Coordinates of N, CA and C and ligand atoms in Angstrom, one line a residue:
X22 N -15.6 3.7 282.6 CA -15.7 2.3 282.1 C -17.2 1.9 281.9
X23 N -17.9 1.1 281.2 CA -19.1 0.4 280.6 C -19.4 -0.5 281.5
X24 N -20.6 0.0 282.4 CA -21.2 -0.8 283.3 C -22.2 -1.8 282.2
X25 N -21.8 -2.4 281.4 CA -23.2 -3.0 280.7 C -22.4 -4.3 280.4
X26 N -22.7 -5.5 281.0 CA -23.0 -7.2 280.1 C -23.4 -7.0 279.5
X27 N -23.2 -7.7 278.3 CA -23.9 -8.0 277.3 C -24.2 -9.5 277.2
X28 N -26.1 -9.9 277.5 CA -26.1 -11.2 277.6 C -26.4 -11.9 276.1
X29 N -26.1 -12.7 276.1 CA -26.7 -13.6 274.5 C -27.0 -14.9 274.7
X30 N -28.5 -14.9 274.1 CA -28.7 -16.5 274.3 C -29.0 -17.0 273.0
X31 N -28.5 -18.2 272.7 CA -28.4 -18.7 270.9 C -30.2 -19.2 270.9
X32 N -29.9 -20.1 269.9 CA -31.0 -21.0 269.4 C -31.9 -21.3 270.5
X33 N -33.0 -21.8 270.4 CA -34.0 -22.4 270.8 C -34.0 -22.2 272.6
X34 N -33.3 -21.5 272.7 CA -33.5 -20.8 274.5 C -34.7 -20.2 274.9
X35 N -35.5 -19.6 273.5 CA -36.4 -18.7 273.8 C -37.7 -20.0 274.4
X36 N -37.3 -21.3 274.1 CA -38.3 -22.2 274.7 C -38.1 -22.9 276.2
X37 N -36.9 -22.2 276.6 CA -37.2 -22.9 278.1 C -38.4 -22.7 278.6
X38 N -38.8 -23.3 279.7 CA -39.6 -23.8 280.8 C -40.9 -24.3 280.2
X39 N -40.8 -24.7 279.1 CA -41.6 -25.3 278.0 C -41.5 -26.9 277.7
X40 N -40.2 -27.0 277.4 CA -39.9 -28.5 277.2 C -38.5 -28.8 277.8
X41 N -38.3 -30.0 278.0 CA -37.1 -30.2 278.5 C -36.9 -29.7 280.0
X42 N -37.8 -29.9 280.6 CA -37.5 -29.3 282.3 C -36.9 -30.6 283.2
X43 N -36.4 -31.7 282.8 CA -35.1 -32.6 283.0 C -33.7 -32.3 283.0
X44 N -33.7 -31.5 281.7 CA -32.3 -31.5 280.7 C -32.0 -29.6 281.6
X45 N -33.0 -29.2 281.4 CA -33.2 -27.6 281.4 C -33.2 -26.7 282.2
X46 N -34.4 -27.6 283.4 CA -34.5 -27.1 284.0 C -35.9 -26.1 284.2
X47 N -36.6 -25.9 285.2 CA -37.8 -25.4 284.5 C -38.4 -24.4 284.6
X48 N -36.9 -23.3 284.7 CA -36.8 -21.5 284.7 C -37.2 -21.0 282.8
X49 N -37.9 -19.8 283.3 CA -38.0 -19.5 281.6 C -36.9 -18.5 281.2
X50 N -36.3 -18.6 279.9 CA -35.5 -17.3 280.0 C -35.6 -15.9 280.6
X51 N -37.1 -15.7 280.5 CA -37.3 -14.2 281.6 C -36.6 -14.6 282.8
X52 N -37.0 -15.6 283.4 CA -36.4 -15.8 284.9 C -35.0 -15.5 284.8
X53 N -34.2 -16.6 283.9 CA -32.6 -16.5 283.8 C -32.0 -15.0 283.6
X54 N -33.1 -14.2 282.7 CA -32.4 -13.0 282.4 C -32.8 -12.1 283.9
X55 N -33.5 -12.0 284.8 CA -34.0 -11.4 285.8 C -33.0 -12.0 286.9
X56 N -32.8 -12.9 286.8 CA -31.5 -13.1 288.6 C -30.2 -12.9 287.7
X57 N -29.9 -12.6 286.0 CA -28.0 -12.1 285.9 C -28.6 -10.6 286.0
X58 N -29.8 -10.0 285.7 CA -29.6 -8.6 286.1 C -29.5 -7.9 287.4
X59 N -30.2 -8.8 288.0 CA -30.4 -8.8 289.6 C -28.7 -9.1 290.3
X60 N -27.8 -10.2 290.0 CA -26.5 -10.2 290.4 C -25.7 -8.9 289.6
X61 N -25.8 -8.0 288.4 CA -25.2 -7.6 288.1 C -25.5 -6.1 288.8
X62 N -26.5 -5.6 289.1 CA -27.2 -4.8 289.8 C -26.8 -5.0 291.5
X63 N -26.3 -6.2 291.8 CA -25.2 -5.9 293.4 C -24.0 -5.1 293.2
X64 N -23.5 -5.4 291.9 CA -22.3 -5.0 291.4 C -22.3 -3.6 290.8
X65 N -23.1 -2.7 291.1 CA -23.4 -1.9 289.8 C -23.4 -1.4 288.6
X66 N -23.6 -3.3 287.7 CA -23.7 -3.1 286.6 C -25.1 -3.3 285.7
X67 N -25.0 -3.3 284.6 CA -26.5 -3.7 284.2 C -26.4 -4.7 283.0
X68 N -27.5 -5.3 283.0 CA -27.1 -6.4 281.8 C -28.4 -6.1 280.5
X69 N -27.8 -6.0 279.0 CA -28.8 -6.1 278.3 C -28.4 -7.3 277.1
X70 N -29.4 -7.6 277.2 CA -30.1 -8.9 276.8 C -30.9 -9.2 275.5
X71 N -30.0 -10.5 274.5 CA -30.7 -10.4 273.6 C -30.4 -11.8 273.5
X72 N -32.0 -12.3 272.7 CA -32.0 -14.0 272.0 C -31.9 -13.9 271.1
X73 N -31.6 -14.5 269.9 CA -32.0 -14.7 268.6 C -31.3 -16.4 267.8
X74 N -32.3 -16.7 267.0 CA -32.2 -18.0 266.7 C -31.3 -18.2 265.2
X75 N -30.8 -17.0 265.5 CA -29.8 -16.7 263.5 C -28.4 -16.4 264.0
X76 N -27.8 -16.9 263.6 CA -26.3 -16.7 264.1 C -25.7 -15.5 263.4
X77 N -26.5 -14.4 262.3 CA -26.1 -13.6 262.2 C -26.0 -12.5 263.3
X78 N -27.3 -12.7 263.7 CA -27.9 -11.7 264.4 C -27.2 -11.6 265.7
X79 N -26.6 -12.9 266.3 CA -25.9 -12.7 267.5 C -24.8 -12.5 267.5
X80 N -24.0 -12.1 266.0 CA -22.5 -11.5 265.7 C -22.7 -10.2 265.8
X81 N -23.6 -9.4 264.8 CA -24.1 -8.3 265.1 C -24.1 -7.4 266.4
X82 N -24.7 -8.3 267.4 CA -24.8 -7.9 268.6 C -23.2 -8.0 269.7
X83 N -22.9 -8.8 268.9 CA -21.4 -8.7 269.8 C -20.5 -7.7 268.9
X84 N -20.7 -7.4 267.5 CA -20.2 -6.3 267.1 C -20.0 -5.0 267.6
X85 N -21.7 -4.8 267.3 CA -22.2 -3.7 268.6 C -21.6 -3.5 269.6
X86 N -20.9 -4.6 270.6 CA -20.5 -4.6 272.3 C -19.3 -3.9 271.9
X87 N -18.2 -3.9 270.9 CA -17.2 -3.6 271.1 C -17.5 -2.2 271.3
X88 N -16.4 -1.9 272.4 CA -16.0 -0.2 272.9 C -17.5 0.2 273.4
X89 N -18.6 -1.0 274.0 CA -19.4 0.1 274.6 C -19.8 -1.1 275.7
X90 N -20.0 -2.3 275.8 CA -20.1 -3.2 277.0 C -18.3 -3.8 277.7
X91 N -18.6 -4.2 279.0 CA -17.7 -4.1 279.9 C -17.4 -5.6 279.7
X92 N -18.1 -6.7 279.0 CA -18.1 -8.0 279.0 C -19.3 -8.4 278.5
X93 N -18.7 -9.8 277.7 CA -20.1 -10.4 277.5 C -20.4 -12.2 278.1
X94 N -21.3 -12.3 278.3 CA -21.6 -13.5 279.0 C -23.0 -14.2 277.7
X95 N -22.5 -15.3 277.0 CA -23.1 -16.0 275.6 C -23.6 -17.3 276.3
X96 N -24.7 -18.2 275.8 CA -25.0 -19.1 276.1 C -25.6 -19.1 274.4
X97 N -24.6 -19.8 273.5 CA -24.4 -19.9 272.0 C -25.6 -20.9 271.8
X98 N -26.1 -21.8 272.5 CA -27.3 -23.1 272.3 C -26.4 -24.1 271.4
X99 N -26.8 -24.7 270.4 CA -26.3 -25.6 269.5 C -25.3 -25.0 268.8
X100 N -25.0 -23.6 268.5 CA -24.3 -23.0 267.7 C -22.7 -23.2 268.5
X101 N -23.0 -23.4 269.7 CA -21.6 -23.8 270.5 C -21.0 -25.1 270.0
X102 N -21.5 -25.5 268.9 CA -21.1 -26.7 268.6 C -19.8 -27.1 267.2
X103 N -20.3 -25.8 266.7 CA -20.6 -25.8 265.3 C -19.9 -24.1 264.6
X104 N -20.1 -22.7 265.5 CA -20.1 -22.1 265.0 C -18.8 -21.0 264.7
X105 N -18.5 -21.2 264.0 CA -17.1 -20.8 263.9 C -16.9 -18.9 264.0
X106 N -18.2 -18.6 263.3 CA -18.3 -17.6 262.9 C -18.5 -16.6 264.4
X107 N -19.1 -17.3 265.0 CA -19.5 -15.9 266.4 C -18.2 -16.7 267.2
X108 N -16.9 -18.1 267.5 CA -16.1 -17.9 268.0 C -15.1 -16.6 267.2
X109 N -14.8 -16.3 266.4 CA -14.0 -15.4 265.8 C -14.9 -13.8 266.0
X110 N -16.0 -13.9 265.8 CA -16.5 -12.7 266.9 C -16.2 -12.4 268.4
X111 N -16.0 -13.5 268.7 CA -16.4 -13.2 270.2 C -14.3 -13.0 270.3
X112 N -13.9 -13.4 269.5 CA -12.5 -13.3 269.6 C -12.0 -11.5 269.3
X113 N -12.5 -11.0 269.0 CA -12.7 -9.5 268.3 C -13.3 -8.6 269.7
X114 N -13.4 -9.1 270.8 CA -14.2 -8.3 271.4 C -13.2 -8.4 272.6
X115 N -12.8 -6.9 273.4 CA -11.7 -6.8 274.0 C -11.5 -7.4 275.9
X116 N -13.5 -7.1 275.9 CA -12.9 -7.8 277.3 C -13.5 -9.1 277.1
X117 N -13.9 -9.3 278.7 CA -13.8 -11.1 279.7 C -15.2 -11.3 278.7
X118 N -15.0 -13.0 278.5 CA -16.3 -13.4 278.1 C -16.4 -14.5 278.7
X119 N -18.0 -14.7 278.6 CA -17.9 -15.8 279.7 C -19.1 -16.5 279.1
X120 N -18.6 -18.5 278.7 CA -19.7 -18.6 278.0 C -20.3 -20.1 279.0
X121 N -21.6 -19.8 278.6 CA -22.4 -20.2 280.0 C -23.7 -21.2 278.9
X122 N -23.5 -22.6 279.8 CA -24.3 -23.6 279.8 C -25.2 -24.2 281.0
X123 N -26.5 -24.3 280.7 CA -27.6 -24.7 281.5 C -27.1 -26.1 282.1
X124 N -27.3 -27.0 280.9 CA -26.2 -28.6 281.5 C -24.8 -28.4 281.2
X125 N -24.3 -29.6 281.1 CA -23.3 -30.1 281.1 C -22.9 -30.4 280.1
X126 N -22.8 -30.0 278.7 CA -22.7 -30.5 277.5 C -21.2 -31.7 277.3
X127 N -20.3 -32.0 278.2 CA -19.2 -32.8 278.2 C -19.8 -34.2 279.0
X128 N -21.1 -33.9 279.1 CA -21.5 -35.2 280.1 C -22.8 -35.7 279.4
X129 N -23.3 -35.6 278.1 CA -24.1 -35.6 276.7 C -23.6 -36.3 275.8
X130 N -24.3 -36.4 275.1 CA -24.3 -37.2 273.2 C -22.7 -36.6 273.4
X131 N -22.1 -37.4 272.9 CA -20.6 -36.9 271.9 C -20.5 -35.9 271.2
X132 N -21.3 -35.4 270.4 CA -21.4 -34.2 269.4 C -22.1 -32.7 270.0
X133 N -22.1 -33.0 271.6 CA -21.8 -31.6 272.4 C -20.5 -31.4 272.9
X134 N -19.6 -32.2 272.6 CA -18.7 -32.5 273.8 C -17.3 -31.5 273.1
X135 N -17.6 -30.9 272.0 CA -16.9 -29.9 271.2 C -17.7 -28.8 271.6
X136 N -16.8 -27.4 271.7 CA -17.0 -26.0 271.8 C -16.1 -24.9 271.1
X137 N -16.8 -25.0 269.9 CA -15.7 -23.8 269.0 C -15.8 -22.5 269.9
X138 N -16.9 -21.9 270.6 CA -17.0 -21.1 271.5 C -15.5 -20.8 272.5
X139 N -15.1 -22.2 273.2 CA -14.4 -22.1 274.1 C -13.1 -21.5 274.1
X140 N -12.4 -21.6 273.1 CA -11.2 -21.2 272.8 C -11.1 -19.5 272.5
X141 N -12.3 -19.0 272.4 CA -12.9 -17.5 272.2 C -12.7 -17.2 273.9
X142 N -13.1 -18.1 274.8 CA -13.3 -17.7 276.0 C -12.8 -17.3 277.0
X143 N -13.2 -16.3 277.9 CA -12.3 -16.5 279.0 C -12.6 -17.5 279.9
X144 N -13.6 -18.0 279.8 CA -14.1 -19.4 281.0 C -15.0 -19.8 280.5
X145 N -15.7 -21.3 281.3 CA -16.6 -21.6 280.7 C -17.7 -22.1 282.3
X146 N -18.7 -21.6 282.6 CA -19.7 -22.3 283.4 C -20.8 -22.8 282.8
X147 N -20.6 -24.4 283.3 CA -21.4 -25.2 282.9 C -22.2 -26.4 283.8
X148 N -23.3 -26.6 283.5 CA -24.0 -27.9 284.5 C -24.5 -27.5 285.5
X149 N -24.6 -25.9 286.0 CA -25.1 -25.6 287.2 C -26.6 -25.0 287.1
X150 N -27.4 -25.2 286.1 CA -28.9 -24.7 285.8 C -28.8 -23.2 285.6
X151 N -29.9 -22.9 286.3 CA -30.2 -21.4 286.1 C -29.3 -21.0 287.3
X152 N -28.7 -21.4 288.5 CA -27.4 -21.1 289.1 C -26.2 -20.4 288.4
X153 N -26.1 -21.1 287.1 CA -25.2 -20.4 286.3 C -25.3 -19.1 285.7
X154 N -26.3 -18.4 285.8 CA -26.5 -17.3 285.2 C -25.9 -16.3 286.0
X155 N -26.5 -16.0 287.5 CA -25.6 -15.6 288.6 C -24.0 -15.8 288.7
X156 N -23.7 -17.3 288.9 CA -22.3 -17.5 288.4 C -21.4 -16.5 287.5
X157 N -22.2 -16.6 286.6 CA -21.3 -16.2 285.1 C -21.1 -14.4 285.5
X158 N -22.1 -13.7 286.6 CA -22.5 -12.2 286.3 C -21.1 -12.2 287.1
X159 N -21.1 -13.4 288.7 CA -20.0 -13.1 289.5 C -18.5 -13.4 289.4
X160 N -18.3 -13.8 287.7 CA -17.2 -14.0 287.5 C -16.8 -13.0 286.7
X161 N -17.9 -12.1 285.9 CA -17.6 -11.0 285.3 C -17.0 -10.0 286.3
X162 N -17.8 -9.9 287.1 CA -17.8 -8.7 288.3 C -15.8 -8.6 288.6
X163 N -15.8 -10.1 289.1 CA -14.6 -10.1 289.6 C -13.5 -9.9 288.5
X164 N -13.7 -10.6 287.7 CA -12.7 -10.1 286.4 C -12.3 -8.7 285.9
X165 N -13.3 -7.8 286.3 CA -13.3 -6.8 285.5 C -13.0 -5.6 287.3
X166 N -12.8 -6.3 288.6 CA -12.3 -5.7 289.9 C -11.2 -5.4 289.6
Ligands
CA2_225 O1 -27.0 -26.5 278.2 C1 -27.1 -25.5 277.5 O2 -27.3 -24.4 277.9 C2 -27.0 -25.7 276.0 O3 -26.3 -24.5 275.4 C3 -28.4 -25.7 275.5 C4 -28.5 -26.0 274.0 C5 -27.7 -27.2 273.6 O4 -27.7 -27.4 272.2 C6 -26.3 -27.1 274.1 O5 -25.6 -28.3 273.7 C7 -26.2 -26.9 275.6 C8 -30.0 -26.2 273.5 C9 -30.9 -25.2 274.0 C10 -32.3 -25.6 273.6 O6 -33.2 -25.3 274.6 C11 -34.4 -25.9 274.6 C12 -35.3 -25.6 275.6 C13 -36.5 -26.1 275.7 C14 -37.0 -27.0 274.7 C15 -36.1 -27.3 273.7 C16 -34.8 -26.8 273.6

């Protein structure tokens, strides 16, 4: 079996600990990707990791996952709002997904409070900061026990 997560982080993630360290929090994505590899690494798995700000680009990458990662763990950014196209990707892809938010998008503007993502999902962790990155590795872990 495929010891490998596959992490994905959407849009404008690549600017954490930049702006928004209220909303955000004031970890940089290196940080966030260093403690889910660090929890997936208790578990003996490993996690590889990709951002991109094109919603092509992060279908591609879940294309790729099928038949060679063990799960994927998405944090879609705005595209979880909106994107129909990587929910029907991520619906194509055989194991646990786990889609992971920094806040709380159900406790926001109204026009977060939709997730075409979710229905793709197997779960959703949300509102726990960079906490949730760990979260998400130890719900993989267990899922896939
Ligand atoms: O809470 C989350 O993790 C979100 O996925 C973050 C998205 C937002 O559109 C979702 O509703 C919830 C936005 C990520 C943008 O991150 C920034 C970081 C620093 C400065 C500006 C944006």
């Amino acid at each position: 079996m495929s010891h490998t997560i596959l992490l994905l982080s959407g849009p404008n993630l690549n600017l954490l600990g930049d702006r928004e360290p209220e909303v955000y929090g004031a970890g940089t994505l290196d940080d966030h990707v260093a403690a889910a590899s660090a929890a997936a690494g208790r578990h003996g798995m490993a996690v590889e990791h990709h951002q991109s700000n094109e919603e092509g680009v992060l279908i591609d990458h879940i294309h790729r996952a099928r038949g060679r990662c063990a799960a994927i763990v998405i944090n879609p950014g705005a595209f979880t709002h909106y994107a129909w196209a990587i929910h029907d990707a991520l619906a194509a892809f055989d194991g646990p997904v786990v889609e992971l938010h920094l806040s709380n998008p159900n406790a926001r503007e109204p026009w977060r409070h939709t997730s075409v993502v979710s229905p793709a999902a197997t779960g959703t962790i949300a509102g726990f900061g960079a906490h949730g990155y760990e979260l998400a590795v130890e719900a993989v872990a267990r899922l896939l026990a």
